[in-house]
C-alpha cells in the first residue's frame, strides 16, 4: 500500500499494542482510519481536478485545430463559388486554341 512490507507492519502493530495498550487500541485505530480516509479523499479530489484541467486543455486544443481546419476548407471552397447542380452534367470546358495568345484569367483559360 505505502511500500510497507508485512514484517514491518507486524512490528508496528506489536509496538502499538505494547505502547497504546489493548484497551485504547480500537479507538486509536478508528481515528487513524478516519484520517487516512480523509487524506485519500483529498488526494482523489486533487487528482480528479488535475484530470479535468488536462481534459479541458485537450478539448481547447482540439477545438482550435477544428476551427483552423474549418477555415482552411472554407477558403478552398467559398460559398459564392459556382457549384453545378447535383445530377446535371457539367459543362464541357472550351478546347484550347493555339492561335489565341491573349492572356486570360486562370478561371477562364481553356484546358490544353
mmCIF file with all atom_site columns, C-alpha atoms in Angstrom:
data_model
loop_
_atom_site.group_PDB
_atom_site.id
_atom_site.type_symbol
_atom_site.label_atom_id
_atom_site.label_alt_id
_atom_site.label_comp_id
_atom_site.label_asym_id
_atom_site.label_entity_id
_atom_site.label_seq_id
_atom_site.pdbx_PDB_ins_code
_atom_site.Cartn_x
_atom_site.Cartn_y
_atom_site.Cartn_z
_atom_site.occupancy
_atom_site.B_iso_or_equiv
_atom_site.pdbx_formal_charge
_atom_site.auth_seq_id
_atom_site.auth_comp_id
_atom_site.auth_asym_id
_atom_site.auth_atom_id
_atom_site.pdbx_PDB_model_num
ATOM 1   C CA . UNK A 1 1   ? 0.000   0.000  0.000   1.00 0.00 ? 1   UNK A CA 1
ATOM 2   C CA . UNK A 1 2   ? 2.552   2.629  1.109   1.00 0.00 ? 2   UNK A CA 1
ATOM 3   C CA . UNK A 1 3   ? 5.614   0.469  0.496   1.00 0.00 ? 3   UNK A CA 1
ATOM 4   C CA . UNK A 1 4   ? 5.275   -1.187 3.916   1.00 0.00 ? 4   UNK A CA 1
ATOM 5   C CA . UNK A 1 5   ? 6.236   -4.848 3.983   1.00 0.00 ? 5   UNK A CA 1
ATOM 6   C CA . UNK A 1 6   ? 4.214   -7.339 6.044   1.00 0.00 ? 6   UNK A CA 1
ATOM 7   C CA . UNK A 1 7   ? 7.022   -7.795 8.591   1.00 0.00 ? 7   UNK A CA 1
ATOM 8   C CA . UNK A 1 8   ? 7.281   -4.021 9.080   1.00 0.00 ? 8   UNK A CA 1
ATOM 9   C CA . UNK A 1 9   ? 3.526   -3.821 9.516   1.00 0.00 ? 9   UNK A CA 1
ATOM 10  C CA . UNK A 1 10  ? 3.645   -6.643 12.074  1.00 0.00 ? 10  UNK A CA 1
ATOM 11  C CA . UNK A 1 11  ? 6.381   -4.832 14.055  1.00 0.00 ? 11  UNK A CA 1
ATOM 12  C CA . UNK A 1 12  ? 4.360   -1.580 14.070  1.00 0.00 ? 12  UNK A CA 1
ATOM 13  C CA . UNK A 1 13  ? 1.220   -3.483 15.185  1.00 0.00 ? 13  UNK A CA 1
ATOM 14  C CA . UNK A 1 14  ? 3.077   -5.168 18.073  1.00 0.00 ? 14  UNK A CA 1
ATOM 15  C CA . UNK A 1 15  ? 4.641   -1.852 19.147  1.00 0.00 ? 15  UNK A CA 1
ATOM 16  C CA . UNK A 1 16  ? 1.229   -0.150 19.003  1.00 0.00 ? 16  UNK A CA 1
ATOM 17  C CA . UNK A 1 17  ? -0.260  -2.927 21.123  1.00 0.00 ? 17  UNK A CA 1
ATOM 18  C CA . UNK A 1 18  ? 2.545   -2.565 23.683  1.00 0.00 ? 18  UNK A CA 1
ATOM 19  C CA . UNK A 1 19  ? 2.626   1.248  23.891  1.00 0.00 ? 19  UNK A CA 1
ATOM 20  C CA . UNK A 1 20  ? -1.041  2.101  23.392  1.00 0.00 ? 20  UNK A CA 1
ATOM 21  C CA . UNK A 1 21  ? -2.472  -0.924 25.107  1.00 0.00 ? 21  UNK A CA 1
ATOM 22  C CA . UNK A 1 22  ? -5.309  -3.229 24.139  1.00 0.00 ? 22  UNK A CA 1
ATOM 23  C CA . UNK A 1 23  ? -7.907  -1.011 25.804  1.00 0.00 ? 23  UNK A CA 1
ATOM 24  C CA . UNK A 1 24  ? -7.276  2.154  23.720  1.00 0.00 ? 24  UNK A CA 1
ATOM 25  C CA . UNK A 1 25  ? -6.086  0.428  20.528  1.00 0.00 ? 25  UNK A CA 1
ATOM 26  C CA . UNK A 1 26  ? -9.556  0.214  18.819  1.00 0.00 ? 26  UNK A CA 1
ATOM 27  C CA . UNK A 1 27  ? -10.203 3.927  19.400  1.00 0.00 ? 27  UNK A CA 1
ATOM 28  C CA . UNK A 1 28  ? -6.751  4.871  18.051  1.00 0.00 ? 28  UNK A CA 1
ATOM 29  C CA . UNK A 1 29  ? -7.182  2.605  15.008  1.00 0.00 ? 29  UNK A CA 1
ATOM 30  C CA . UNK A 1 30  ? -10.613 4.138  14.315  1.00 0.00 ? 30  UNK A CA 1
ATOM 31  C CA . UNK A 1 31  ? -9.104  7.641  14.486  1.00 0.00 ? 31  UNK A CA 1
ATOM 32  C CA . UNK A 1 32  ? -6.185  6.654  12.246  1.00 0.00 ? 32  UNK A CA 1
ATOM 33  C CA . UNK A 1 33  ? -8.596  5.065  9.748   1.00 0.00 ? 33  UNK A CA 1
ATOM 34  C CA . UNK A 1 34  ? -10.731 8.198  9.738   1.00 0.00 ? 34  UNK A CA 1
ATOM 35  C CA . UNK A 1 35  ? -7.752  10.435 8.936   1.00 0.00 ? 35  UNK A CA 1
ATOM 36  C CA . UNK A 1 36  ? -6.347  8.055  6.337   1.00 0.00 ? 36  UNK A CA 1
ATOM 37  C CA . UNK A 1 37  ? -9.764  8.066  4.646   1.00 0.00 ? 37  UNK A CA 1
ATOM 38  C CA . UNK A 1 38  ? -9.874  11.858 4.692   1.00 0.00 ? 38  UNK A CA 1
ATOM 39  C CA . UNK A 1 39  ? -6.374  12.073 3.172   1.00 0.00 ? 39  UNK A CA 1
ATOM 40  C CA . UNK A 1 40  ? -7.339  9.601  0.445   1.00 0.00 ? 40  UNK A CA 1
ATOM 41  C CA . UNK A 1 41  ? -10.470 11.614 -0.285  1.00 0.00 ? 41  UNK A CA 1
ATOM 42  C CA . UNK A 1 42  ? -8.457  14.826 -0.597  1.00 0.00 ? 42  UNK A CA 1
ATOM 43  C CA . UNK A 1 43  ? -5.912  13.101 -2.847  1.00 0.00 ? 43  UNK A CA 1
ATOM 44  C CA . UNK A 1 44  ? -8.721  11.718 -5.037  1.00 0.00 ? 44  UNK A CA 1
ATOM 45  C CA . UNK A 1 45  ? -10.322 15.178 -5.259  1.00 0.00 ? 45  UNK A CA 1
ATOM 46  C CA . UNK A 1 46  ? -6.959  16.729 -6.177  1.00 0.00 ? 46  UNK A CA 1
ATOM 47  C CA . UNK A 1 47  ? -6.194  14.160 -8.899  1.00 0.00 ? 47  UNK A CA 1
ATOM 48  C CA . UNK A 1 48  ? -9.693  14.440 -10.383 1.00 0.00 ? 48  UNK A CA 1
ATOM 49  C CA . UNK A 1 49  ? -9.259  18.231 -10.534 1.00 0.00 ? 49  UNK A CA 1
ATOM 50  C CA . UNK A 1 50  ? -5.954  17.833 -12.377 1.00 0.00 ? 50  UNK A CA 1
ATOM 51  C CA . UNK A 1 51  ? -7.507  15.323 -14.786 1.00 0.00 ? 51  UNK A CA 1
ATOM 52  C CA . UNK A 1 52  ? -10.383 17.726 -15.506 1.00 0.00 ? 52  UNK A CA 1
ATOM 53  C CA . UNK A 1 53  ? -7.941  20.555 -16.206 1.00 0.00 ? 53  UNK A CA 1
ATOM 54  C CA . UNK A 1 54  ? -5.954  18.334 -18.591 1.00 0.00 ? 54  UNK A CA 1
ATOM 55  C CA . UNK A 1 55  ? -9.143  17.210 -20.350 1.00 0.00 ? 55  UNK A CA 1
ATOM 56  C CA . UNK A 1 56  ? -10.298 20.817 -20.790 1.00 0.00 ? 56  UNK A CA 1
ATOM 57  C CA . UNK A 1 57  ? -6.900  21.819 -22.191 1.00 0.00 ? 57  UNK A CA 1
ATOM 58  C CA . UNK A 1 58  ? -7.053  18.933 -24.676 1.00 0.00 ? 58  UNK A CA 1
ATOM 59  C CA . UNK A 1 59  ? -10.573 19.938 -25.714 1.00 0.00 ? 59  UNK A CA 1
ATOM 60  C CA . UNK A 1 60  ? -9.493  23.538 -26.279 1.00 0.00 ? 60  UNK A CA 1
ATOM 61  C CA . UNK A 1 61  ? -6.587  22.325 -28.404 1.00 0.00 ? 61  UNK A CA 1
ATOM 62  C CA . UNK A 1 62  ? -8.887  20.082 -30.452 1.00 0.00 ? 62  UNK A CA 1
ATOM 63  C CA . UNK A 1 63  ? -11.381 22.934 -30.932 1.00 0.00 ? 63  UNK A CA 1
ATOM 64  C CA . UNK A 1 64  ? -8.565  25.202 -32.129 1.00 0.00 ? 64  UNK A CA 1
ATOM 65  C CA . UNK A 1 65  ? -7.409  22.586 -34.652 1.00 0.00 ? 65  UNK A CA 1
ATOM 66  C CA . UNK A 1 66  ? -11.007 22.056 -35.807 1.00 0.00 ? 66  UNK A CA 1
ATOM 67  C CA . UNK A 1 67  ? -11.510 25.812 -36.265 1.00 0.00 ? 67  UNK A CA 1
ATOM 68  C CA . UNK A 1 68  ? -8.273  26.108 -38.287 1.00 0.00 ? 68  UNK A CA 1
ATOM 69  C CA . UNK A 1 69  ? -9.214  23.158 -40.485 1.00 0.00 ? 69  UNK A CA 1
ATOM 70  C CA . UNK A 1 70  ? -12.716 24.557 -40.990 1.00 0.00 ? 70  UNK A CA 1
ATOM 71  C CA . UNK A 1 71  ? -11.288 27.925 -42.047 1.00 0.00 ? 71  UNK A CA 1
ATOM 72  C CA . UNK A 1 72  ? -8.911  26.206 -44.473 1.00 0.00 ? 72  UNK A CA 1
ATOM 73  C CA . UNK A 1 73  ? -11.762 24.241 -46.040 1.00 0.00 ? 73  UNK A CA 1
ATOM 74  C CA . UNK A 1 74  ? -13.930 27.352 -46.305 1.00 0.00 ? 74  UNK A CA 1
ATOM 75  C CA . UNK A 1 75  ? -11.088 29.189 -48.087 1.00 0.00 ? 75  UNK A CA 1
ATOM 76  C CA . UNK A 1 76  ? -10.725 26.317 -50.562 1.00 0.00 ? 76  UNK A CA 1
ATOM 77  C CA . UNK A 1 77  ? -14.471 26.078 -51.192 1.00 0.00 ? 77  UNK A CA 1
ATOM 78  C CA . UNK A 1 78  ? -16.029 29.543 -50.867 1.00 0.00 ? 78  UNK A CA 1
ATOM 79  C CA . UNK A 1 79  ? -19.809 29.771 -50.567 1.00 0.00 ? 79  UNK A CA 1
ATOM 80  C CA . UNK A 1 80  ? -20.219 32.139 -53.519 1.00 0.00 ? 80  UNK A CA 1
ATOM 81  C CA . UNK A 1 81  ? -18.341 29.865 -55.961 1.00 0.00 ? 81  UNK A CA 1
ATOM 82  C CA . UNK A 1 82  ? -20.146 28.112 -58.814 1.00 0.00 ? 82  UNK A CA 1
ATOM 83  C CA . UNK A 1 83  ? -21.119 24.556 -57.984 1.00 0.00 ? 83  UNK A CA 1
ATOM 84  C CA . UNK A 1 84  ? -23.073 22.550 -60.583 1.00 0.00 ? 84  UNK A CA 1
ATOM 85  C CA . UNK A 1 85  ? -26.443 21.185 -59.597 1.00 0.00 ? 85  UNK A CA 1
ATOM 86  C CA . UNK A 1 86  ? -26.313 17.565 -58.492 1.00 0.00 ? 86  UNK A CA 1
ATOM 87  C CA . UNK A 1 87  ? -27.462 15.142 -61.155 1.00 0.00 ? 87  UNK A CA 1
ATOM 88  C CA . UNK A 1 88  ? -26.858 17.604 -64.021 1.00 0.00 ? 88  UNK A CA 1
ATOM 89  C CA . UNK A 1 89  ? -23.973 17.063 -66.444 1.00 0.00 ? 89  UNK A CA 1
ATOM 90  C CA . UNK A 1 90  ? -21.148 19.556 -66.138 1.00 0.00 ? 90  UNK A CA 1
ATOM 91  C CA . UNK A 1 91  ? -20.469 21.950 -68.976 1.00 0.00 ? 91  UNK A CA 1
ATOM 92  C CA . UNK A 1 92  ? -17.595 20.949 -71.190 1.00 0.00 ? 92  UNK A CA 1
ATOM 93  C CA . UNK A 1 93  ? -14.650 23.329 -70.864 1.00 0.00 ? 93  UNK A CA 1
ATOM 94  C CA . UNK A 1 94  ? -13.590 25.091 -74.063 1.00 0.00 ? 94  UNK A CA 1
ATOM 95  C CA . UNK A 1 95  ? -10.862 23.493 -76.128 1.00 0.00 ? 95  UNK A CA 1
ATOM 96  C CA . UNK A 1 96  ? -7.533  25.328 -76.311 1.00 0.00 ? 96  UNK A CA 1
ATOM 97  C CA . UNK A 1 97  ? -6.907  27.298 -79.439 1.00 0.00 ? 97  UNK A CA 1
ATOM 98  C CA . UNK A 1 98  ? -3.151  27.700 -80.003 1.00 0.00 ? 98  UNK A CA 1
ATOM 99  C CA . UNK A 1 99  ? -3.649  30.699 -82.329 1.00 0.00 ? 99  UNK A CA 1
ATOM 100 C CA . UNK A 1 100 ? -5.058  32.823 -79.489 1.00 0.00 ? 100 UNK A CA 1
ATOM 101 C CA . UNK A 1 101 ? -2.240  34.316 -77.443 1.00 0.00 ? 101 UNK A CA 1
ATOM 102 C CA . UNK A 1 102 ? -4.430  36.548 -75.354 1.00 0.00 ? 102 UNK A CA 1
ATOM 103 C CA . UNK A 1 103 ? -3.819  36.298 -71.598 1.00 0.00 ? 103 UNK A CA 1
ATOM 104 C CA . UNK A 1 104 ? -6.934  35.087 -69.840 1.00 0.00 ? 104 UNK A CA 1
ATOM 105 C CA . UNK A 1 105 ? -7.514  34.873 -66.087 1.00 0.00 ? 105 UNK A CA 1
ATOM 106 C CA . UNK A 1 106 ? -6.912  31.375 -64.717 1.00 0.00 ? 106 UNK A CA 1
ATOM 107 C CA . UNK A 1 107 ? -10.597 30.562 -64.258 1.00 0.00 ? 107 UNK A CA 1
ATOM 108 C CA . UNK A 1 108 ? -11.394 31.403 -67.895 1.00 0.00 ? 108 UNK A CA 1
ATOM 109 C CA . UNK A 1 109 ? -8.431  29.633 -69.504 1.00 0.00 ? 109 UNK A CA 1
ATOM 110 C CA . UNK A 1 110 ? -9.312  26.644 -71.702 1.00 0.00 ? 110 UNK A CA 1
ATOM 111 C CA . UNK A 1 111 ? -7.863  23.258 -70.954 1.00 0.00 ? 111 UNK A CA 1
ATOM 112 C CA . UNK A 1 112 ? -4.751  22.392 -73.016 1.00 0.00 ? 112 UNK A CA 1
#
